[in-house]
CSV table of C-alpha atoms in Angstrom, one decimal:
chain,number,residue,atom,x,y,z
A,1,UNK,CA,22.3,-7.4,-10.3
A,2,UNK,CA,19.4,-6.7,-13.0
A,3,UNK,CA,15.8,-5.8,-12.1
A,4,UNK,CA,13.4,-8.6,-12.9
A,5,UNK,CA,10.3,-7.1,-15.2
A,6,UNK,CA,6.8,-7.3,-14.9
A,7,UNK,CA,7.0,-10.7,-12.5
A,8,UNK,CA,3.4,-13.1,-13.4
A,9,UNK,CA,0.4,-12.6,-11.1
A,10,UNK,CA,0.9,-15.7,-8.1
A,11,UNK,CA,-1.4,-16.1,-5.5
A,12,UNK,CA,0.3,-14.1,-2.7
A,13,UNK,CA,-0.6,-17.6,0.0
A,14,UNK,CA,0.4,-20.0,-2.3
A,15,UNK,CA,3.5,-22.0,-1.1
A,16,UNK,CA,7.0,-21.5,-2.3
A,17,UNK,CA,9.8,-23.7,-1.6
A,18,UNK,CA,13.6,-23.5,-1.7
A,19,UNK,CA,12.8,-20.4,0.6
A,20,UNK,CA,15.4,-19.5,3.6
A,21,UNK,CA,14.5,-21.2,7.2
A,22,UNK,CA,13.8,-19.3,10.1
A,23,UNK,CA,17.4,-19.6,11.4
A,24,UNK,CA,19.3,-18.3,8.1
A,25,UNK,CA,19.5,-14.6,9.9
A,26,UNK,CA,23.0,-13.6,8.2
A,27,UNK,CA,23.8,-9.8,7.8
A,28,UNK,CA,25.2,-8.6,4.1
A,29,UNK,CA,26.4,-5.3,5.5
A,30,UNK,CA,28.6,-4.9,8.5
A,31,UNK,CA,27.9,-6.6,11.8
A,32,UNK,CA,26.2,-4.2,14.2
A,33,UNK,CA,24.9,-1.9,10.8
A,34,UNK,CA,21.9,-1.9,8.8
A,35,UNK,CA,22.2,-0.4,4.8
A,36,UNK,CA,18.9,1.3,3.4
A,37,UNK,CA,17.9,4.6,1.5
A,38,UNK,CA,16.8,7.6,3.6
A,39,UNK,CA,14.5,11.0,2.2
A,40,UNK,CA,17.6,13.3,2.2
A,41,UNK,CA,15.9,16.5,0.4
A,42,UNK,CA,12.4,15.5,-0.9
A,43,UNK,CA,12.1,16.6,-4.3
A,44,UNK,CA,10.8,15.9,-7.0
A,45,UNK,CA,12.2,12.2,-8.0
A,46,UNK,CA,14.9,13.3,-10.5
A,47,UNK,CA,16.3,15.3,-7.9
A,48,UNK,CA,17.1,12.3,-5.9
A,49,UNK,CA,16.0,13.0,-2.9
A,50,UNK,CA,17.1,9.4,-1.5
A,51,UNK,CA,19.8,8.7,0.1
A,52,UNK,CA,21.7,5.6,0.4
A,53,UNK,CA,22.6,5.2,4.6
A,54,UNK,CA,24.2,3.0,6.9
A,55,UNK,CA,23.3,3.4,10.2
A,56,UNK,CA,23.7,1.1,13.9
A,57,UNK,CA,21.3,-1.4,14.2
A,58,UNK,CA,18.6,0.0,16.4
A,59,UNK,CA,18.0,-1.3,19.8
A,60,UNK,CA,14.2,-2.9,20.3
A,61,UNK,CA,12.3,-1.5,22.9
A,62,UNK,CA,10.2,-3.5,25.3
A,63,UNK,CA,7.1,-4.0,23.0
A,64,UNK,CA,9.5,-4.1,19.6
A,65,UNK,CA,10.3,-6.3,17.2
A,66,UNK,CA,13.6,-6.2,15.3
A,67,UNK,CA,13.1,-7.5,11.7
A,68,UNK,CA,15.2,-8.9,8.8
A,69,UNK,CA,13.4,-7.3,6.1
A,70,UNK,CA,12.9,-10.3,2.9
A,71,UNK,CA,10.7,-8.1,0.6
A,72,UNK,CA,8.7,-4.3,1.1
A,73,UNK,CA,6.3,-3.5,-1.5
A,74,UNK,CA,6.8,0.4,-2.8
A,75,UNK,CA,4.1,2.2,-2.4
A,76,UNK,CA,2.8,5.4,-3.7
A,77,UNK,CA,2.9,7.4,-0.2
A,78,UNK,CA,6.8,6.5,-0.7
A,79,UNK,CA,6.8,8.6,-3.8
A,80,UNK,CA,4.7,11.5,-2.3
A,81,UNK,CA,7.1,11.6,0.9
A,82,UNK,CA,10.3,11.6,-0.9
A,83,UNK,CA,8.5,14.2,-3.6
A,84,UNK,CA,7.7,16.3,-0.5
A,85,UNK,CA,3.9,16.2,-1.6
A,86,UNK,CA,3.4,14.8,2.4
A,87,UNK,CA,5.7,17.2,4.8
A,88,UNK,CA,8.1,15.3,6.4
A,89,UNK,CA,7.8,14.2,10.3
A,90,UNK,CA,11.4,13.8,10.9
A,91,UNK,CA,14.5,14.7,9.3
A,92,UNK,CA,16.4,11.7,6.7
A,93,UNK,CA,13.3,9.1,7.6
A,94,UNK,CA,13.8,5.6,5.9
A,95,UNK,CA,10.3,5.2,3.9
A,96,UNK,CA,8.4,1.8,3.4
A,97,UNK,CA,5.3,0.5,4.9
A,98,UNK,CA,4.7,-3.0,3.3
A,99,UNK,CA,7.5,-4.6,5.2
A,100,UNK,CA,7.8,-8.8,5.4
A,101,UNK,CA,10.0,-10.1,7.2
A,102,UNK,CA,11.6,-12.2,10.1
A,103,UNK,CA,11.6,-11.5,13.5
A,104,UNK,CA,15.6,-10.9,14.5
A,105,UNK,CA,14.9,-10.2,18.6
A,106,UNK,CA,12.0,-9.0,20.1
A,107,UNK,CA,11.5,-6.8,23.2
A,108,UNK,CA,11.0,-9.0,27.1
A,109,UNK,CA,7.0,-7.6,26.7
A,110,UNK,CA,6.7,-9.1,23.7
A,111,UNK,CA,4.7,-12.4,23.8
A,112,UNK,CA,2.7,-12.8,20.7
A,113,UNK,CA,6.3,-13.5,18.2
A,114,UNK,CA,9.7,-15.2,18.9
A,115,UNK,CA,12.8,-15.0,16.8
A,116,UNK,CA,12.5,-16.6,13.3
A,117,UNK,CA,8.7,-15.9,12.8
A,118,UNK,CA,7.3,-14.5,9.7
A,119,UNK,CA,5.8,-10.7,10.4
A,120,UNK,CA,4.7,-8.0,8.6
A,121,UNK,CA,4.8,-4.4,8.9
A,122,UNK,CA,2.2,-1.6,7.5
A,123,UNK,CA,1.8,1.4,7.7
A,124,UNK,CA,-0.5,2.5,11.5
A,125,UNK,CA,2.5,1.9,13.8
A,126,UNK,CA,0.9,3.5,17.0
A,127,UNK,CA,-2.2,4.8,18.7
A,128,UNK,CA,-2.7,6.0,22.0
A,129,UNK,CA,-5.4,3.8,22.4
A,130,UNK,CA,-7.4,6.3,24.8
A,131,UNK,CA,-9.3,8.9,22.5
A,132,UNK,CA,-12.8,9.0,21.4
A,133,UNK,CA,-11.9,7.7,18.1
A,134,UNK,CA,-9.7,4.5,19.6
A,135,UNK,CA,-12.2,4.0,21.9
A,136,UNK,CA,-15.2,3.7,19.1
A,137,UNK,CA,-13.1,1.4,16.9
A,138,UNK,CA,-12.1,4.0,14.4
A,139,UNK,CA,-8.1,4.3,15.5
A,140,UNK,CA,-7.5,4.9,11.8
A,141,UNK,CA,-8.5,8.7,13.2
A,142,UNK,CA,-6.8,8.8,16.2
A,143,UNK,CA,-5.1,12.1,16.1
A,144,UNK,CA,-2.1,10.9,18.3
A,145,UNK,CA,-1.7,8.3,15.3
A,146,UNK,CA,1.9,7.4,14.0
A,147,UNK,CA,3.0,5.5,10.9
A,148,UNK,CA,5.9,3.4,9.7
A,149,UNK,CA,8.1,5.2,7.0
A,150,UNK,CA,6.7,8.6,8.4
A,151,UNK,CA,7.3,9.0,11.5
A,152,UNK,CA,9.7,6.0,12.2
A,153,UNK,CA,11.9,4.4,9.6
A,154,UNK,CA,10.6,1.9,7.4
A,155,UNK,CA,11.4,-1.1,5.2
A,156,UNK,CA,14.0,0.4,3.0
A,157,UNK,CA,16.3,-1.1,4.4
A,158,UNK,CA,17.7,-4.9,5.5
A,159,UNK,CA,17.0,-4.6,8.8
A,160,UNK,CA,14.1,-2.5,10.6
A,161,UNK,CA,12.2,-2.2,14.0
A,162,UNK,CA,8.1,-3.0,14.5
A,163,UNK,CA,5.9,-2.5,17.2
A,164,UNK,CA,4.5,-5.9,17.8
A,165,UNK,CA,1.0,-4.9,19.2
A,166,UNK,CA,0.8,-3.7,15.0
A,167,UNK,CA,2.6,-6.9,13.2
A,168,UNK,CA,0.7,-9.2,11.8
A,169,UNK,CA,1.3,-12.9,11.5
A,170,UNK,CA,2.3,-14.0,8.2
A,171,UNK,CA,2.5,-17.8,6.7
A,172,UNK,CA,5.9,-18.6,6.9
A,173,UNK,CA,5.9,-20.8,3.4
A,174,UNK,CA,4.8,-18.1,1.1
A,175,UNK,CA,6.1,-16.2,-1.0
A,176,UNK,CA,7.3,-12.7,0.6
A,177,UNK,CA,7.5,-10.9,-2.5
A,178,UNK,CA,3.7,-11.3,-2.9
A,179,UNK,CA,2.5,-10.9,0.8
A,180,UNK,CA,4.2,-7.8,0.7
A,181,UNK,CA,1.7,-5.6,-1.3
A,182,UNK,CA,-0.8,-6.8,0.9
A,183,UNK,CA,0.5,-5.0,3.6
A,184,UNK,CA,-1.0,-1.8,2.3
A,185,UNK,CA,-2.1,-1.8,-1.2
A,186,UNK,CA,-4.0,-4.5,-0.2
A,187,UNK,CA,-5.3,-3.1,3.3
A,188,UNK,CA,-5.9,0.4,2.1
A,189,UNK,CA,-8.2,-1.1,-1.5
A,190,UNK,CA,-9.8,-3.0,0.9
A,191,UNK,CA,-10.8,-0.3,3.6
A,192,UNK,CA,-11.7,2.0,0.4
A,193,UNK,CA,-14.2,-1.1,-1.0
A,194,UNK,CA,-15.5,-0.9,2.0
A,195,UNK,CA,-16.3,2.6,2.6
A,196,UNK,CA,-17.7,2.9,-1.3
A,197,UNK,CA,-20.4,1.5,0.0
A,198,UNK,CA,-20.4,-1.0,-3.1
A,199,UNK,CA,-23.7,-2.9,-2.9
A,200,UNK,CA,-24.1,-6.9,-3.3
A,201,UNK,CA,-23.9,-7.5,-6.8
A,202,UNK,CA,-23.1,-3.8,-7.6
A,203,UNK,CA,-21.0,-1.8,-10.5
A,204,UNK,CA,-18.0,-0.4,-9.5
A,205,UNK,CA,-15.8,2.1,-10.8
A,206,UNK,CA,-11.6,1.7,-10.1
A,207,UNK,CA,-9.9,5.0,-11.2
A,208,UNK,CA,-6.4,4.1,-11.4
A,209,UNK,CA,-4.8,0.6,-11.4
A,210,UNK,CA,-1.8,0.5,-10.1
A,211,UNK,CA,-0.4,-2.0,-6.9
A,212,UNK,CA,-3.4,-1.2,-4.8
A,213,UNK,CA,-6.3,-1.2,-6.9
A,214,UNK,CA,-5.7,-4.7,-8.9
A,215,UNK,CA,-6.0,-6.0,-5.5
A,216,UNK,CA,-9.2,-4.1,-4.4
A,217,UNK,CA,-10.3,-5.2,-7.6
A,218,UNK,CA,-10.2,-9.2,-7.2
A,219,UNK,CA,-11.9,-8.8,-3.8
A,220,UNK,CA,-14.9,-6.8,-5.9
A,221,UNK,CA,-15.3,-9.8,-7.9
A,222,UNK,CA,-14.7,-12.7,-5.9
A,223,UNK,CA,-17.9,-10.7,-4.3
A,224,UNK,CA,-20.2,-10.9,-7.3
A,225,UNK,CA,-19.7,-7.1,-8.3
A,226,UNK,CA,-19.1,-5.7,-12.0
A,227,UNK,CA,-15.8,-3.9,-12.1
A,228,UNK,CA,-15.5,-1.1,-14.3
A,229,UNK,CA,-11.9,-0.3,-14.6
A,230,UNK,CA,-10.5,3.4,-16.1
A,231,UNK,CA,-6.9,4.1,-16.1
A,232,UNK,CA,-4.4,5.6,-18.5
A,233,UNK,CA,-2.2,2.9,-18.9
A,234,UNK,CA,-2.7,0.3,-22.1
A,235,UNK,CA,-1.0,-2.3,-19.9
A,236,UNK,CA,-3.1,-1.9,-16.7
A,237,UNK,CA,-6.5,-2.4,-18.4
A,238,UNK,CA,-5.2,-5.4,-20.1
A,239,UNK,CA,-4.6,-6.8,-16.7
A,240,UNK,CA,-7.7,-5.2,-15.2
A,241,UNK,CA,-9.6,-7.5,-17.8
A,242,UNK,CA,-7.1,-10.7,-16.4
A,243,UNK,CA,-8.4,-10.1,-13.2
A,244,UNK,CA,-12.2,-10.5,-14.0
A,245,UNK,CA,-13.0,-6.4,-14.7
A,246,UNK,CA,-16.0,-6.5,-17.4
A,247,UNK,CA,-14.4,-3.1,-19.0
A,248,UNK,CA,-11.5,-1.6,-19.1
A,249,UNK,CA,-10.9,1.6,-20.8
A,250,UNK,CA,-9.3,5.2,-20.6
A,251,UNK,CA,-9.0,7.3,-17.2
A,252,UNK,CA,-11.4,10.1,-18.6
A,253,UNK,CA,-13.9,7.5,-20.5
A,254,UNK,CA,-17.7,7.0,-19.3
A,255,UNK,CA,-18.0,3.9,-18.0
A,256,UNK,CA,-20.6,1.2,-20.4
A,257,UNK,CA,-23.0,1.1,-17.3
A,258,UNK,CA,-23.7,3.5,-14.4
A,259,UNK,CA,-21.9,3.1,-11.6
A,260,UNK,CA,-23.6,2.3,-7.8
A,261,UNK,CA,-20.3,2.9,-6.3
A,262,UNK,CA,-16.2,4.0,-7.2
A,263,UNK,CA,-13.2,4.3,-5.7
A,264,UNK,CA,-10.2,7.1,-6.7
A,265,UNK,CA,-6.7,5.2,-6.3
A,266,UNK,CA,-5.3,8.0,-8.8
A,267,UNK,CA,-4.0,11.2,-6.9
A,268,UNK,CA,-5.7,13.6,-9.6
A,269,UNK,CA,-8.2,15.6,-8.4
A,270,UNK,CA,-9.5,16.7,-11.7
A,271,UNK,CA,-11.3,12.8,-11.9
A,272,UNK,CA,-13.2,13.4,-8.7
A,273,UNK,CA,-15.8,15.4,-10.8
A,274,UNK,CA,-15.3,12.7,-13.5
A,275,UNK,CA,-15.8,9.7,-11.5
A,276,UNK,CA,-19.0,11.5,-9.8
A,277,UNK,CA,-20.8,12.0,-13.0
A,278,UNK,CA,-20.0,8.2,-13.8
A,279,UNK,CA,-22.3,7.5,-10.3
A,280,UNK,CA,-26.2,6.7,-10.7
A,281,UNK,CA,-28.4,7.7,-7.9
A,282,UNK,CA,-26.8,7.4,-4.2
A,283,UNK,CA,-23.6,5.9,-5.6
A,284,UNK,CA,-20.6,6.8,-3.3
A,285,UNK,CA,-17.3,7.7,-4.7
A,286,UNK,CA,-14.1,7.2,-2.4
A,287,UNK,CA,-11.0,9.1,-2.4
A,288,UNK,CA,-8.7,6.2,-1.4
A,289,UNK,CA,-4.8,8.6,-1.5
A,290,UNK,CA,-3.4,10.0,1.6
A,291,UNK,CA,-2.7,13.0,-1.6
A,292,UNK,CA,-4.5,14.0,-4.3
A,293,UNK,CA,-4.2,17.4,-6.8
A,294,UNK,CA,-7.0,20.0,-6.3
A,295,UNK,CA,-9.9,19.1,-7.2
A,296,UNK,CA,-11.5,21.8,-9.8
A,297,UNK,CA,-15.1,23.1,-9.0
A,298,UNK,CA,-18.4,20.7,-9.0
A,299,UNK,CA,-22.1,21.4,-10.3
A,300,UNK,CA,-24.5,20.6,-7.9
A,301,UNK,CA,-26.9,19.0,-10.8
A,302,UNK,CA,-24.1,16.6,-12.3
A,303,UNK,CA,-22.1,15.9,-9.5
A,304,UNK,CA,-24.0,15.8,-6.2
A,305,UNK,CA,-27.7,15.8,-6.9
A,306,UNK,CA,-29.3,12.8,-6.3
A,307,UNK,CA,-27.9,11.7,-3.3
A,308,UNK,CA,-24.6,11.2,-5.0
A,309,UNK,CA,-21.5,11.0,-1.6
A,310,UNK,CA,-18.1,11.8,-1.9
A,311,UNK,CA,-15.7,10.7,1.0
A,312,UNK,CA,-12.1,9.9,1.9
A,313,UNK,CA,-10.6,7.1,3.1
A,314,UNK,CA,-8.1,7.8,6.3
A,315,UNK,CA,-5.4,5.5,6.7
A,316,UNK,CA,-6.5,1.5,8.1
A,317,UNK,CA,-7.5,0.0,11.4
A,318,UNK,CA,-5.6,-2.9,12.4
A,319,UNK,CA,-9.6,-5.0,12.0
A,320,UNK,CA,-9.4,-3.7,8.9
A,321,UNK,CA,-5.8,-5.6,8.4
A,322,UNK,CA,-6.9,-8.8,9.9
A,323,UNK,CA,-10.1,-9.0,7.8
A,324,UNK,CA,-8.1,-7.9,4.5
A,325,UNK,CA,-5.3,-10.7,5.2
A,326,UNK,CA,-8.1,-13.6,5.8
A,327,UNK,CA,-10.1,-12.6,2.9
A,328,UNK,CA,-7.3,-12.3,0.8
A,329,UNK,CA,-6.3,-16.1,1.9
A,330,UNK,CA,-9.7,-17.4,0.9
A,331,UNK,CA,-10.2,-15.8,-2.1
A,332,UNK,CA,-6.4,-16.8,-3.3
A,333,UNK,CA,-5.6,-13.2,-4.3
A,334,UNK,CA,-3.3,-12.8,-7.2
A,335,UNK,CA,-0.6,-10.5,-6.7
A,336,UNK,CA,1.3,-9.2,-10.2
A,337,UNK,CA,4.9,-7.7,-8.9
A,338,UNK,CA,7.8,-5.9,-10.3
A,339,UNK,CA,10.8,-6.6,-8.1
A,340,UNK,CA,13.9,-4.5,-7.9
A,341,UNK,CA,17.0,-5.1,-5.4
A,342,UNK,CA,17.1,-2.8,-2.2
A,343,UNK,CA,20.4,-1.1,-3.9
A,344,UNK,CA,17.9,0.2,-6.9
A,345,UNK,CA,15.0,1.8,-4.9
A,346,UNK,CA,15.5,5.1,-6.6
A,347,UNK,CA,14.5,3.5,-9.9
A,348,UNK,CA,11.2,2.1,-8.4
A,349,UNK,CA,10.4,5.0,-7.2
A,350,UNK,CA,11.2,7.1,-10.7
A,351,UNK,CA,9.3,4.0,-12.2
A,352,UNK,CA,6.1,4.0,-10.1
A,353,UNK,CA,6.6,7.9,-10.9
A,354,UNK,CA,6.2,7.3,-14.7
A,355,UNK,CA,3.5,4.4,-14.4
A,356,UNK,CA,6.1,2.2,-15.8
A,357,UNK,CA,5.3,-0.8,-13.2
A,358,UNK,CA,2.9,-3.1,-13.6
A,359,UNK,CA,0.9,-4.2,-10.6
A,360,UNK,CA,3.3,-3.3,-7.3
A,361,UNK,CA,6.8,-2.5,-6.9
A,362,UNK,CA,8.5,-4.6,-4.5
A,363,UNK,CA,12.4,-4.4,-3.0
A,364,UNK,CA,14.2,-7.3,-1.8
A,365,UNK,CA,17.5,-7.9,0.3
A,366,UNK,CA,20.8,-7.0,-2.1
A,367,UNK,CA,24.0,-8.5,-1.0
A,368,UNK,CA,25.5,-6.4,-3.4
A,369,UNK,CA,23.7,-3.3,-1.8
A,370,UNK,CA,26.7,-1.6,0.3
A,371,UNK,CA,26.2,2.3,1.3
A,372,UNK,CA,29.6,3.9,2.0
C-alpha cells in the first residue's frame, strides 16, 4: 500500500460519500484478535521503539466502548512516548489518542452510545471526579487522571477500548481522516489559545506550525486575531499564509509587530526567551506541549518585565473538547493531513520526528497489516 502525501485541506465536518455504514464491522485480522503497534523499547525513533503486536480483543467493562478504529491521528506526544521523553506508565502500551471509530460493542452501563455510532476518543480518559481540581472544573489537573495511549492502550490498532464518559459523539457523515486530528491537536490548541489570554482583535504569535498549531490558528483568525507564524519549515509557512496568517517567518525571527499573546507548540525550550522577547507589555506566552527541552536562562528586563506572563498548558477538560468541536463545526475548520496505512506507523512517527509531515499525520485501517 502506497502512502499518500500532503492530502489537500478539507473541512473536517463536511459530509463525505461512499463511506461504509455502521453495519460494516468486519475485522481484517484473525477472529478474536486485534492488530496494532506497541512501544516495546522506548528510544530514538531510528532504534525502532514500536513493535507490531497481535492481542486478544478486550472485553468492554460496564462503562466501556469497544471501538473499531476508522482513523487515528499521530500526535507529537506519541513520539515523545516512543522515544522515552515521557516515561512509560506501563509496558508495551499501544499509543494513539486521536481516535475516530465506530462502536462495535458497549458495556451494560453505557447509555449514551450504541453499536454503530461514530465516536471520538481523546487524550484524557479518566479522572477521580472528587478532588478539588475536579470539583472546580479543572479536571485536567486531577492527580489521578489517566490518559489514552499512556495509561491504557490507544488507537495505533484496529480495535481499542474507550471509557464512554470520556468519549465524544462525532458526525456520522464526516471524513474520519479530517476528524481525527481534532481530538487532541485541535482540543489542546484550543486550550492553549484560551490560556494565552489573546484579547479581541489581538496580535498572536504561533511558534511551530504542525497539527495543533494549524488548527488553533484558524480559530484565532476566525475570532479576528492577527496571526504571525514562526516556524523553520518553508512548507508550513506557506500553509500558514493559506490559512490566513498575516505573516510567516523563521522560528527565531522577530515578528513584524509586538505580540499581545503567543503560543509555543514546538518542543524547543530555546524558543521560550525568543517568544517572550517578542511580547508587548502584559503579553502572555502559553507553552502548549507536554514535553519541552530545557529553557535557557531568562533576563528579567528583556523577557519578563512589564508584566509579561509565562504559563503552561496541561492536558484538557471534557468541556474544552465539547467547546472546540462546536467551534470547529461552526467555522468550518480545515484540516491538512498526511495519511499513512496502519502498517506504516513507524514511518509516520519518523516523518513527524523529521518535520516531514504537513499538517497532521493520520493512520488508516490497513488490510495488508498482519503482525505474526
